[in-house]
Short mmCIF file of C-alpha atoms in Angstrom, two decimals:
data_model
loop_
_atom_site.label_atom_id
_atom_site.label_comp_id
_atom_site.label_asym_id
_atom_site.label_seq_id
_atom_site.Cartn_x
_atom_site.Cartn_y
_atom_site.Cartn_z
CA UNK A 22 -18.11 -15.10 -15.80
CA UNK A 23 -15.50 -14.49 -18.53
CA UNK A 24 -17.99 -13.90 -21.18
CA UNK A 25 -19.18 -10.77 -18.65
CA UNK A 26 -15.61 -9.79 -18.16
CA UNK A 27 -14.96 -9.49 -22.35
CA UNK A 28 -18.03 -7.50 -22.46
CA UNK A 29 -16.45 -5.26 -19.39
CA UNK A 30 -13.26 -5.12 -21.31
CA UNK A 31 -15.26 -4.25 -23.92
CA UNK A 32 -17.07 -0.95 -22.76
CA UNK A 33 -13.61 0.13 -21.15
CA UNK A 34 -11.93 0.19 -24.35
CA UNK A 35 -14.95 2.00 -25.92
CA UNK A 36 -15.27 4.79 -23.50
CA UNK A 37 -11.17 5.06 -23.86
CA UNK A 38 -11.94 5.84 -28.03
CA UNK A 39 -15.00 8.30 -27.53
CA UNK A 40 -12.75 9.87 -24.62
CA UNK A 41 -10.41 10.71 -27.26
CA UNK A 42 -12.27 11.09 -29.77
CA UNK A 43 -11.10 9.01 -32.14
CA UNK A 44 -14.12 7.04 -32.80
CA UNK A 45 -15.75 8.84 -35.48
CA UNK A 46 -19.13 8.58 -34.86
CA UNK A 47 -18.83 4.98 -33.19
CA UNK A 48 -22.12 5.15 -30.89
CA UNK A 49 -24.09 4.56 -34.28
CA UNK A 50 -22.40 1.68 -35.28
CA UNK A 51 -23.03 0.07 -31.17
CA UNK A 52 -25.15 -3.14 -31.51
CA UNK A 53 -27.55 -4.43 -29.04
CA UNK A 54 -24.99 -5.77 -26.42
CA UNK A 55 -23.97 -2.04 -26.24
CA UNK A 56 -20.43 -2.92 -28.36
CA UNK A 57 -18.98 -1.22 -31.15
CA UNK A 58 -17.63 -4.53 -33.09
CA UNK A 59 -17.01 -2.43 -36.11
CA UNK A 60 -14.37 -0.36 -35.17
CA UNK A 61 -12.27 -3.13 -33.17
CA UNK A 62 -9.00 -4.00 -34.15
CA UNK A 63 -7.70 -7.70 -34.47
CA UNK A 64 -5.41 -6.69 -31.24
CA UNK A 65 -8.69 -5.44 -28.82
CA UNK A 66 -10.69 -8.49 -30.28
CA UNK A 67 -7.89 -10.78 -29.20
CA UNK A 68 -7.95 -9.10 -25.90
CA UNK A 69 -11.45 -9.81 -25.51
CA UNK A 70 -11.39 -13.37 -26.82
CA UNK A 71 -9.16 -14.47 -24.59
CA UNK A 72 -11.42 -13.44 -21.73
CA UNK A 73 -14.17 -15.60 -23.10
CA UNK A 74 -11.78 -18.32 -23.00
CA UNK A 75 -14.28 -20.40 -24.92
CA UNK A 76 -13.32 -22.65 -27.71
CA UNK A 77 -14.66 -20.77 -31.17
CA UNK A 78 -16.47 -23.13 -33.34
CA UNK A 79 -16.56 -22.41 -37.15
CA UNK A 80 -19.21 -24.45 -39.25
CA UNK A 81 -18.42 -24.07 -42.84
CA UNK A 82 -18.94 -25.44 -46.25
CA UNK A 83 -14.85 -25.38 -47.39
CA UNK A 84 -12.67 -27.06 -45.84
CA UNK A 85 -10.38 -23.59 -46.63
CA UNK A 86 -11.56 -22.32 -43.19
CA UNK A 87 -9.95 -25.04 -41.84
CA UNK A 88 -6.68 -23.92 -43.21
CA UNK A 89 -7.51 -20.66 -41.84
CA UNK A 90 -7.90 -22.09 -38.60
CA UNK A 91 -4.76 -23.29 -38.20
CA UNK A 92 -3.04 -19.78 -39.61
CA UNK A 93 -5.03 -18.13 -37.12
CA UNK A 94 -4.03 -20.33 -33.87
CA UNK A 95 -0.53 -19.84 -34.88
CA UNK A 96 -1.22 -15.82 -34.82
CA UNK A 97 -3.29 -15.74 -31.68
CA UNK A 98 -2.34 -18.95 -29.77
CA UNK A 99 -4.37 -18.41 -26.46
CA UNK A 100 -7.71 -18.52 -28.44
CA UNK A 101 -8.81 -22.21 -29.26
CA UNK A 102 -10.29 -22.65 -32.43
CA UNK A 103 -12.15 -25.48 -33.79
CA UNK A 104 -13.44 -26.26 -37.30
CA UNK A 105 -16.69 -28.22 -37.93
CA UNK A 106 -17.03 -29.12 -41.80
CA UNK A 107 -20.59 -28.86 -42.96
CA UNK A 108 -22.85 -28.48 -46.18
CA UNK A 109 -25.33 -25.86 -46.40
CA UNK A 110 -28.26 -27.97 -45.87
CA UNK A 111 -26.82 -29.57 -42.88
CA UNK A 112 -25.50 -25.72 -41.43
CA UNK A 113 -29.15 -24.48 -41.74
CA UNK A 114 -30.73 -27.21 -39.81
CA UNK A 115 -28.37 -27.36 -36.93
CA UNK A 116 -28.63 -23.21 -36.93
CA UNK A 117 -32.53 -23.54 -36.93
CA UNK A 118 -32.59 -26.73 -34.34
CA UNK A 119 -29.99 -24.96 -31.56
CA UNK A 120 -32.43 -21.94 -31.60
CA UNK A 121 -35.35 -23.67 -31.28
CA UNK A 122 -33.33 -25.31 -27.76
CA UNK A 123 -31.92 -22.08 -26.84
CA UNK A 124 -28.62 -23.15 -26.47
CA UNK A 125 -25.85 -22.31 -29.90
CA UNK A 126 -23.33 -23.98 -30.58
CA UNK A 127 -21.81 -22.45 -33.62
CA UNK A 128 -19.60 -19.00 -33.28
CA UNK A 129 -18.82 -18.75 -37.00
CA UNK A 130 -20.23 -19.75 -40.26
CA UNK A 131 -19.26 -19.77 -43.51
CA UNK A 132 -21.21 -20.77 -46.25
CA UNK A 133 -23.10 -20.21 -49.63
CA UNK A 134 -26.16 -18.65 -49.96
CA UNK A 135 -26.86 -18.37 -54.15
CA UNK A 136 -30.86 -19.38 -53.10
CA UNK A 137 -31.10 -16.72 -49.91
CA UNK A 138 -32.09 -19.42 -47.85
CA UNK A 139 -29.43 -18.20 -45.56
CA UNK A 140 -30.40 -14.67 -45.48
CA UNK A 141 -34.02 -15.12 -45.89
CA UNK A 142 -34.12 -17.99 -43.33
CA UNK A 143 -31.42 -17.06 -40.85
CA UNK A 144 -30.27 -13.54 -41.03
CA UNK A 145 -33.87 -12.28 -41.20
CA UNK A 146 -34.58 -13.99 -38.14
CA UNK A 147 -31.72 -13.16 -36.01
CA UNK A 148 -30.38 -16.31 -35.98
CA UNK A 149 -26.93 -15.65 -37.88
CA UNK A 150 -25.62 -11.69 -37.44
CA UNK A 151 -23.73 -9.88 -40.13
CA UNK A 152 -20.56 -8.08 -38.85
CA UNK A 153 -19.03 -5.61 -41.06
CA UNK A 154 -15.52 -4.29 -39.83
CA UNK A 155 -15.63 -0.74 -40.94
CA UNK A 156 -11.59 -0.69 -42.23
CA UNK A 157 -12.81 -3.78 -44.19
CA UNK A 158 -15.75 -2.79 -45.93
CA UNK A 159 -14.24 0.44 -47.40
CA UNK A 160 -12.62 -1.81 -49.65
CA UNK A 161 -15.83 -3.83 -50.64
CA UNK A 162 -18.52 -2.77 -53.06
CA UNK A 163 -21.44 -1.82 -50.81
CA UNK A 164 -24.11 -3.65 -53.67
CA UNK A 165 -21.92 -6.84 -52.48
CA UNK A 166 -22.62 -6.20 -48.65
CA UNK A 167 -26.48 -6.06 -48.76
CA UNK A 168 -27.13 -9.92 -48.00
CA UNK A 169 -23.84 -10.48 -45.47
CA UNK A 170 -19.93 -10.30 -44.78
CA UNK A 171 -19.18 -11.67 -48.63
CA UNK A 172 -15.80 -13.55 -48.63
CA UNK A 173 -15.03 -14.13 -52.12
CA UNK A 174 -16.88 -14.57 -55.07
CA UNK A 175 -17.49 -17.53 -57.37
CA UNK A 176 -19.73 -18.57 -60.08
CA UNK A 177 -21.35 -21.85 -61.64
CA UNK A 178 -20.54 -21.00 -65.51
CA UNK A 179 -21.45 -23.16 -68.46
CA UNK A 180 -18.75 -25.15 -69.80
CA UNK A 181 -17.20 -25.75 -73.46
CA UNK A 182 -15.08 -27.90 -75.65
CA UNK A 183 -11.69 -26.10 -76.60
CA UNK A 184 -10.65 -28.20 -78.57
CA UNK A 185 -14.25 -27.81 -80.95
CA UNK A 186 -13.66 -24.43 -80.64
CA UNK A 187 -10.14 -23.39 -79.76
CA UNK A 188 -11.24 -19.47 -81.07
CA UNK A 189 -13.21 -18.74 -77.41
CA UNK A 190 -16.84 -19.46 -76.20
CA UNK A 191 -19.40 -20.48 -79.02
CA UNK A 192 -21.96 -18.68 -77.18
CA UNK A 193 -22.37 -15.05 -76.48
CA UNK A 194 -25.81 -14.86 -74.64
CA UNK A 195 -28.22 -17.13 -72.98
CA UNK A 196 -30.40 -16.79 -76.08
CA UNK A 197 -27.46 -18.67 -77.92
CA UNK A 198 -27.78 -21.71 -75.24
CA UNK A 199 -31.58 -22.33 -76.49
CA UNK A 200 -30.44 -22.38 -80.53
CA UNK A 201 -33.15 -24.36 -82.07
CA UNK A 202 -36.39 -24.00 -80.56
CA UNK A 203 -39.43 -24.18 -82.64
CA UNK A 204 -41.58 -21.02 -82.21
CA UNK A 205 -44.64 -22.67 -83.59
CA UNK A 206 -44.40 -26.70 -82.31
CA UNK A 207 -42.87 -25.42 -79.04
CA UNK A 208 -40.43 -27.84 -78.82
CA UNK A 209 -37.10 -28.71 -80.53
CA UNK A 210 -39.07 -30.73 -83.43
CA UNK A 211 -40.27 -29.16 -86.32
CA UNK A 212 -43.44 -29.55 -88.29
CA UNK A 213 -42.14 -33.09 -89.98
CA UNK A 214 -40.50 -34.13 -86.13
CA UNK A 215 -37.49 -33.69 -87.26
CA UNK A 216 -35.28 -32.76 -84.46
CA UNK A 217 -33.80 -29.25 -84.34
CA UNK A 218 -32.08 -28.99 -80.80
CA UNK A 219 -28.66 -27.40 -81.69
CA UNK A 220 -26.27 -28.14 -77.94
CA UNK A 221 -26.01 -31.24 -76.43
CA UNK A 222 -26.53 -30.15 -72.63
CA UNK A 223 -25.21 -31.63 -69.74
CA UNK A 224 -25.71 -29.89 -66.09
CA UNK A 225 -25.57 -31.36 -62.82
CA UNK A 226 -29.27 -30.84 -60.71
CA UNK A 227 -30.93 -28.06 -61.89
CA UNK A 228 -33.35 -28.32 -58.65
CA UNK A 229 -30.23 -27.90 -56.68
CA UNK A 230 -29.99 -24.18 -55.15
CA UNK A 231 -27.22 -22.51 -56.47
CA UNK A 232 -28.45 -23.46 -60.10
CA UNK A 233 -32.24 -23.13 -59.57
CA UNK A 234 -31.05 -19.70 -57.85
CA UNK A 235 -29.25 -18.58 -61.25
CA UNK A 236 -32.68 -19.16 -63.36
CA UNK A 237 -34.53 -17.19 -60.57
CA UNK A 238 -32.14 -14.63 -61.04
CA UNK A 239 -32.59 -14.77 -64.92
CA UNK A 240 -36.40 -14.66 -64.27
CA UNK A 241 -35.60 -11.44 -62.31
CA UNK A 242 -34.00 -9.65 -65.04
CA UNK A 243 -36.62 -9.95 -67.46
CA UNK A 244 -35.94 -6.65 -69.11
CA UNK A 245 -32.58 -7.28 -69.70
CA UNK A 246 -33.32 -10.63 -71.64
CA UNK A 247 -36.80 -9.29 -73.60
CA UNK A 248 -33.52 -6.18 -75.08
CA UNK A 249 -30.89 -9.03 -75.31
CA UNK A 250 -33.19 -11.04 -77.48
CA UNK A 251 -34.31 -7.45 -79.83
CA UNK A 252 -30.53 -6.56 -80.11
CA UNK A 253 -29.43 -9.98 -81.12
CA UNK A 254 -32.56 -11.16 -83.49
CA UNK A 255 -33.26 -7.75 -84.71
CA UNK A 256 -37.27 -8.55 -83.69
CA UNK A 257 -39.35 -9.24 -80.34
CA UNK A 258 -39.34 -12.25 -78.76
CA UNK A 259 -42.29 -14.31 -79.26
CA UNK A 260 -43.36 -15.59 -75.80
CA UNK A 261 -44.85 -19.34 -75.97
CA UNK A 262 -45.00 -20.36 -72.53
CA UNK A 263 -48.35 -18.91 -71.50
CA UNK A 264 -50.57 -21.59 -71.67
CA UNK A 265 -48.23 -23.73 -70.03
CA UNK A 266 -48.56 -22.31 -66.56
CA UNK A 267 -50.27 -24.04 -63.90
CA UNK A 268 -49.45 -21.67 -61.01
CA UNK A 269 -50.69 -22.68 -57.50
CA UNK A 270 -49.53 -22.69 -53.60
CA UNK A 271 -46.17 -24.22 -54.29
CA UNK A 272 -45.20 -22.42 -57.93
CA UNK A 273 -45.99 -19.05 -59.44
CA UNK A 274 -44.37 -17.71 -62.74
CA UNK A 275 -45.26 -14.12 -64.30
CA UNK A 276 -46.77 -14.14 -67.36
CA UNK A 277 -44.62 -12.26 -70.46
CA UNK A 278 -41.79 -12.67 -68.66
CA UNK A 279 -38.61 -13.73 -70.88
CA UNK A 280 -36.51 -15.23 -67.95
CA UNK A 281 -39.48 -17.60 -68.16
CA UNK A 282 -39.64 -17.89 -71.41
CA UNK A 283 -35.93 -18.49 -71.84
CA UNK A 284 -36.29 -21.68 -68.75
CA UNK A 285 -39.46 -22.88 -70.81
CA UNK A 286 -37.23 -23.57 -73.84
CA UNK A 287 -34.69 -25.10 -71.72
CA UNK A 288 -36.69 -27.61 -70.00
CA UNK A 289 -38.23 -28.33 -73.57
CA UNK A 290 -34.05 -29.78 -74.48
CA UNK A 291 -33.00 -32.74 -74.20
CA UNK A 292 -30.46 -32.83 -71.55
CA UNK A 293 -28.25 -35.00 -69.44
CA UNK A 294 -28.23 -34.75 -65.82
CA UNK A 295 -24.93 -35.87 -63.94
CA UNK A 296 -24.23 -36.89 -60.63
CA UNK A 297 -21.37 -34.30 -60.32
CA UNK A 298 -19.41 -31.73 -61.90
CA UNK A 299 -16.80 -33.90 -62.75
CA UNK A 300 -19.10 -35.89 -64.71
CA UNK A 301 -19.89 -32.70 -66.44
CA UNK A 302 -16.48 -31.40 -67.25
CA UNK A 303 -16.19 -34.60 -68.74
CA UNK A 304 -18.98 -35.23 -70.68
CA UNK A 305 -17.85 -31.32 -72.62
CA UNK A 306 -14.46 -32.56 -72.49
CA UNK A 307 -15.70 -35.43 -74.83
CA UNK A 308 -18.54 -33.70 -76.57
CA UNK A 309 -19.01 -36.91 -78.30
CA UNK A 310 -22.68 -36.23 -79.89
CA UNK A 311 -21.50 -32.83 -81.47
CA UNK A 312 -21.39 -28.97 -80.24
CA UNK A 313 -21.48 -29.79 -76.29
CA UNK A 314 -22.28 -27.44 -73.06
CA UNK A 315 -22.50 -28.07 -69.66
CA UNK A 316 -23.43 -26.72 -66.66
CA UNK A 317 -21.61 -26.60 -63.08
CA UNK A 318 -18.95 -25.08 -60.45
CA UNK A 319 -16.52 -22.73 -61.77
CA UNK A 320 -13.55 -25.13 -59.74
CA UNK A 321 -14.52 -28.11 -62.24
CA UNK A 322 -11.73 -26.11 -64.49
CA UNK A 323 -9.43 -27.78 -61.94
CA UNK A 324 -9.68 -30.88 -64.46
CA UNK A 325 -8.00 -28.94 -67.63
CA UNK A 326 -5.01 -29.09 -65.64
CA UNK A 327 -5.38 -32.61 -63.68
CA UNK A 328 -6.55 -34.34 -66.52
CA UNK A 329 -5.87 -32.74 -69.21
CA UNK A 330 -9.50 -31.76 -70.11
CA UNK A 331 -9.59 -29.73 -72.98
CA UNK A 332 -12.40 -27.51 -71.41
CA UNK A 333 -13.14 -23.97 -70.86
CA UNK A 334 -15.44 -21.54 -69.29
CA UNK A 335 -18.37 -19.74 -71.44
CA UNK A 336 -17.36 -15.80 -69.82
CA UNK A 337 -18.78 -12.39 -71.44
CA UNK A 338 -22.80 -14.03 -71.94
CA UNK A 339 -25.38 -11.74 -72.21
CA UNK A 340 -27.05 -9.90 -70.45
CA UNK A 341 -24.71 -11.27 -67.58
CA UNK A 342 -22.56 -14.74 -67.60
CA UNK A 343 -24.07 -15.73 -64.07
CA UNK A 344 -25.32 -15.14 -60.45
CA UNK A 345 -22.21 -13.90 -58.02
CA UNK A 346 -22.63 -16.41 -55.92
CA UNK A 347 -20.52 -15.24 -53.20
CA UNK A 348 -19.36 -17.45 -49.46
CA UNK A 349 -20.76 -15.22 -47.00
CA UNK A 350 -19.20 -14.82 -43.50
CA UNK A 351 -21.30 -14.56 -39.99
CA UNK A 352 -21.29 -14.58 -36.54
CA UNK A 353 -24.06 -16.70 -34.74
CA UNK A 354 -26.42 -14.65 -32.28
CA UNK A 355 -25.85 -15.55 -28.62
CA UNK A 356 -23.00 -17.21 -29.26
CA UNK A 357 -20.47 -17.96 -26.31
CA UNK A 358 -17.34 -16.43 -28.10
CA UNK A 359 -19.10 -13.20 -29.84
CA UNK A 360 -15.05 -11.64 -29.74
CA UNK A 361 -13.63 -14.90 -31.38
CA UNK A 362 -16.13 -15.35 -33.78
CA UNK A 363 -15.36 -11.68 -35.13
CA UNK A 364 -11.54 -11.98 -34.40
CA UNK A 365 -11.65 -15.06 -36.94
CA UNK A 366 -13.59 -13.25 -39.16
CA UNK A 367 -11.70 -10.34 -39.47
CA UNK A 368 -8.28 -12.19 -39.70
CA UNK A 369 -9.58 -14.54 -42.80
CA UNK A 370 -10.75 -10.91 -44.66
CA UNK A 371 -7.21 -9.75 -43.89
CA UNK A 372 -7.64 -7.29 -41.42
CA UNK A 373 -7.55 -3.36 -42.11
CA UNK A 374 -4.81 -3.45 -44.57
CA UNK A 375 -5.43 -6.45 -46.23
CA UNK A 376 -2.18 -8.45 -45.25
CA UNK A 377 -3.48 -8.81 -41.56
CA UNK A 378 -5.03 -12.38 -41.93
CA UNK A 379 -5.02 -15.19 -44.19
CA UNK A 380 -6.61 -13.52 -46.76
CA UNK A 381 -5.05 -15.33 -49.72
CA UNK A 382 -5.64 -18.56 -48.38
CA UNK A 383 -9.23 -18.40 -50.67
CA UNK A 384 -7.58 -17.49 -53.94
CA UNK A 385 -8.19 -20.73 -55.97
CA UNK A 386 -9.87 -21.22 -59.46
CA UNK A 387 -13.09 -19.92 -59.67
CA UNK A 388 -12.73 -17.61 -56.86
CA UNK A 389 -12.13 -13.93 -56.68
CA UNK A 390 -11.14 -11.29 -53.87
CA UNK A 391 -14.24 -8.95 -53.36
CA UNK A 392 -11.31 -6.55 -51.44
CA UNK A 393 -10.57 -3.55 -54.19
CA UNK A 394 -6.88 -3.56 -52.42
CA UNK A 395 -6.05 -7.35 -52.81
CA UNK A 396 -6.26 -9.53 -56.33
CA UNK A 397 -6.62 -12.81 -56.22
CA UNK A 398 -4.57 -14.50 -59.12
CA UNK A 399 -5.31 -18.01 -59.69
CA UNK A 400 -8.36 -17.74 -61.71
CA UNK A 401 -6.20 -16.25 -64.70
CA UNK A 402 -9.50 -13.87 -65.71
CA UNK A 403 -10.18 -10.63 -63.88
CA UNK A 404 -14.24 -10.95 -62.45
CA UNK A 405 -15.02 -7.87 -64.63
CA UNK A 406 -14.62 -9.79 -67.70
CA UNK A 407 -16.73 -13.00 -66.52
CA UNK A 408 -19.51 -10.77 -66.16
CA UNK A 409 -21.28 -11.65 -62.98
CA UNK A 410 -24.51 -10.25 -61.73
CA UNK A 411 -25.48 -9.29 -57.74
CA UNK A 412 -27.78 -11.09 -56.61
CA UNK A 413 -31.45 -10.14 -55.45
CA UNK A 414 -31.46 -12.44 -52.58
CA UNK A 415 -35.28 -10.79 -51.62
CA UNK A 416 -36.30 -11.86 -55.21
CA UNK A 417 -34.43 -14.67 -55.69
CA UNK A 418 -36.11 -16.27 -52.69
CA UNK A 419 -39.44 -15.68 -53.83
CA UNK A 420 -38.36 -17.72 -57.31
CA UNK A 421 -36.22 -20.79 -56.17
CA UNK A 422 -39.20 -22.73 -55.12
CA UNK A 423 -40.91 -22.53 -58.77
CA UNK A 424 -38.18 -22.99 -60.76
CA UNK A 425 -37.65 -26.55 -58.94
CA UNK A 426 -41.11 -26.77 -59.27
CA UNK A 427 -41.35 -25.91 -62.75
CA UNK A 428 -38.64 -28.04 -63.84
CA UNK A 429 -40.36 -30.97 -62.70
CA UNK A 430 -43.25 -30.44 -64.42
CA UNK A 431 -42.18 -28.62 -67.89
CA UNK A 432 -39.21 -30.70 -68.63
CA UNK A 433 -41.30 -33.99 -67.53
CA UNK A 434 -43.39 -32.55 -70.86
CA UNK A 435 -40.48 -32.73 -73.64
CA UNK A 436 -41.57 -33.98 -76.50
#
């Protein structure tokens, strides 16, 4: 009965705006359950919320939220909140198994989505809703709306010794990461088998998503890397891969493709997979077989300053340093608290101006504020100078599977 009262609240304050006409145009922006969530402010959402007088449940992969949680029940104390920490994985089977039962139990989720399972999976199906608060979004590059209600952006860079090379990155494209190969034995050996592999490489699982989702990505922007490669070597790249496909049901690569060409070369190195990025950041730290890079989350800087890790992060590559892989926001469809799901959502972006939330609660390392009126600080490095790409979410989809695939096979091959 109170869920059918918000919605009545709902309409009346609705027909009040479009009486006055102060609305703008709102009947486009009215979703199916005949409400215009766009134009809301936190005060008619809180209105609305309390009317549900459910408890809003918020699945998400940081515990963050959780901080927001409790900044938000101080705000708006007759709304009960409640926080349910979860990996991606875990979010996207409990998503898929509640709406397979008809009956949801999420309001609000939070999570990554580098792969587009999320989108692709979820979003496409109706399961998860995007809501984008018009105030909100005028401060938000629209390419970084296409996929859901971003949050903030972060990035899985490669990581380097400072102390081997205090001047900056050693690298400057993702060409340079591959220094070594052998055109003509295909491999990091030359003719005599002497080895010729340049980086010792360290990453944690490349089959996992968010890093499978960055080669995808790279295999996407084939273009880009076919000019990178002419601009730095002054000559085409030679493409070596071709006979090495064995597309099927489960994996597909193009041929002539230099994203492929570029994973092809770094399956054929000898690398060390680590059981997390800590292991990683160490491993650089140490670099203890020569020139060292490694691969993982953009927070595993945390440990320059914990532990004294003389480590930094490889910014500037080209064509682009890495995927934006950016925490995406949504509300869950037929949810019992559709006002509190959006009230929470709004209030962690920081409302209209910014300063109405808990924005600032996500500025950490690695992250940065996708709001053009808010900067978040505690990176040190503005985003534009990292260099990070928009995804294809569409495309990247369509990619994830092979590169896992892929990497199983081709790097099972190094000689």
């Amino acid at each position: 009965m109170k869920k059918y009262l918000a919605i009545l609240v709902s309409l009346i304050l609705l027909c009040a705006a479009v009486a006055c006409g102060g609305n703008n145009g709102a009947n486009a922006n009215v979703e199916d359950d005949g409400i215009d969530w766009e134009h809301m402010s936190q005060e008619e959402l809180y209105e609305m919320a309390k009317e549900e007088g459910g408890v809003v449940k918020i699945y998400a992969t940081t515990t963050d939220a959780e901080t927001a949680r409790k900044k938000i029940a101080r705000d708006f104390p007759d709304v009960n909140f409640e926080f349910v920490s979860c990996d991606t994985n875990t979010i996207k089977s409990l998503l898929e198994r509640d709406y397979d039962a008809g009956k949801v139990n999420a309001d609000v989720v939070l999570v990554k989505d580098a792969s587009g399972e999320i989108y692709n999976g979820l979003v496409a199906y109706d399961i998860l809703k995007i809501y984008y608060p018009a105030a909100i979004c005028e401060h938000i590059d629209p390419e970084l709306l296409t996929y859901g209600m971003p949050l903030y952006s972060t990035f899985n860079p490669w990581f380097y010794s400072t102390r081997d090379f205090p001047d900056g990155p050693p690298i400057e494209s993702w060409w340079d990461i591959v220094k070594g190969y052998n055109v003509d034995t295909k491999s990091y050996k030359d003719a005599d088998g002497n080895d010729t592999q340049y980086w010792n490489v360290y990453t944690k699982d490349i089959k996992g998503a968010s890093y499978a989702a960055l080669w995808a990505q790279l295999i996407i922007d084939s273009d880009a890397l076919f000019e990178q490669y002419k601009k730095q070597y002054g000559e085409d790249l030679v493409i070596t891969y071709t006979d090495k496909l064995q597309n099927n049901t489960f994996k597909s690569f193009p041929e002539n493709n230099a994203g492929v060409e570029l994973f092809w070369r770094f399956t054929q190195m000898q690398s060390f997979e680590q059981a997390d990025g800590d292991a990683v950041a160490n491993a650089v730290d140490l670099s203890v077989n020569g020139p060292t890079i490694g691969l993982c989350s953009a927070s595993k800087l945390d440990n320059r300053d914990s532990s004294g890790m003389q480590i930094g992060w490889v910014t500037g590559l080209s064509p682009y340093t890495a995927q934006n892989a950016a925490s995406y926001v949504y509300v869950a469809s037929n949810c019992d608290n559709p006002a509190g799901a959006r009230l929470y959502i709004n209030y962690i972006m920081g409302g209209d101006d910014g300063q109405s939330g808990c924005y600032q609660t996500f500025d950490k390392l690695g992250h940065w504020s996708v709001r053009d009126d808010v900067v978040y600080e505690k990176s040190g490095v503005e985003a534009s100078e990292v260099g990070l790409k928009a995804p294809d979410m569409k495309q990247i989809y369509s990619y994830f599977v092979s590169v896992q695939s892929y990497w199983d096979l081709w790097s099972s091959w190094r000689k």
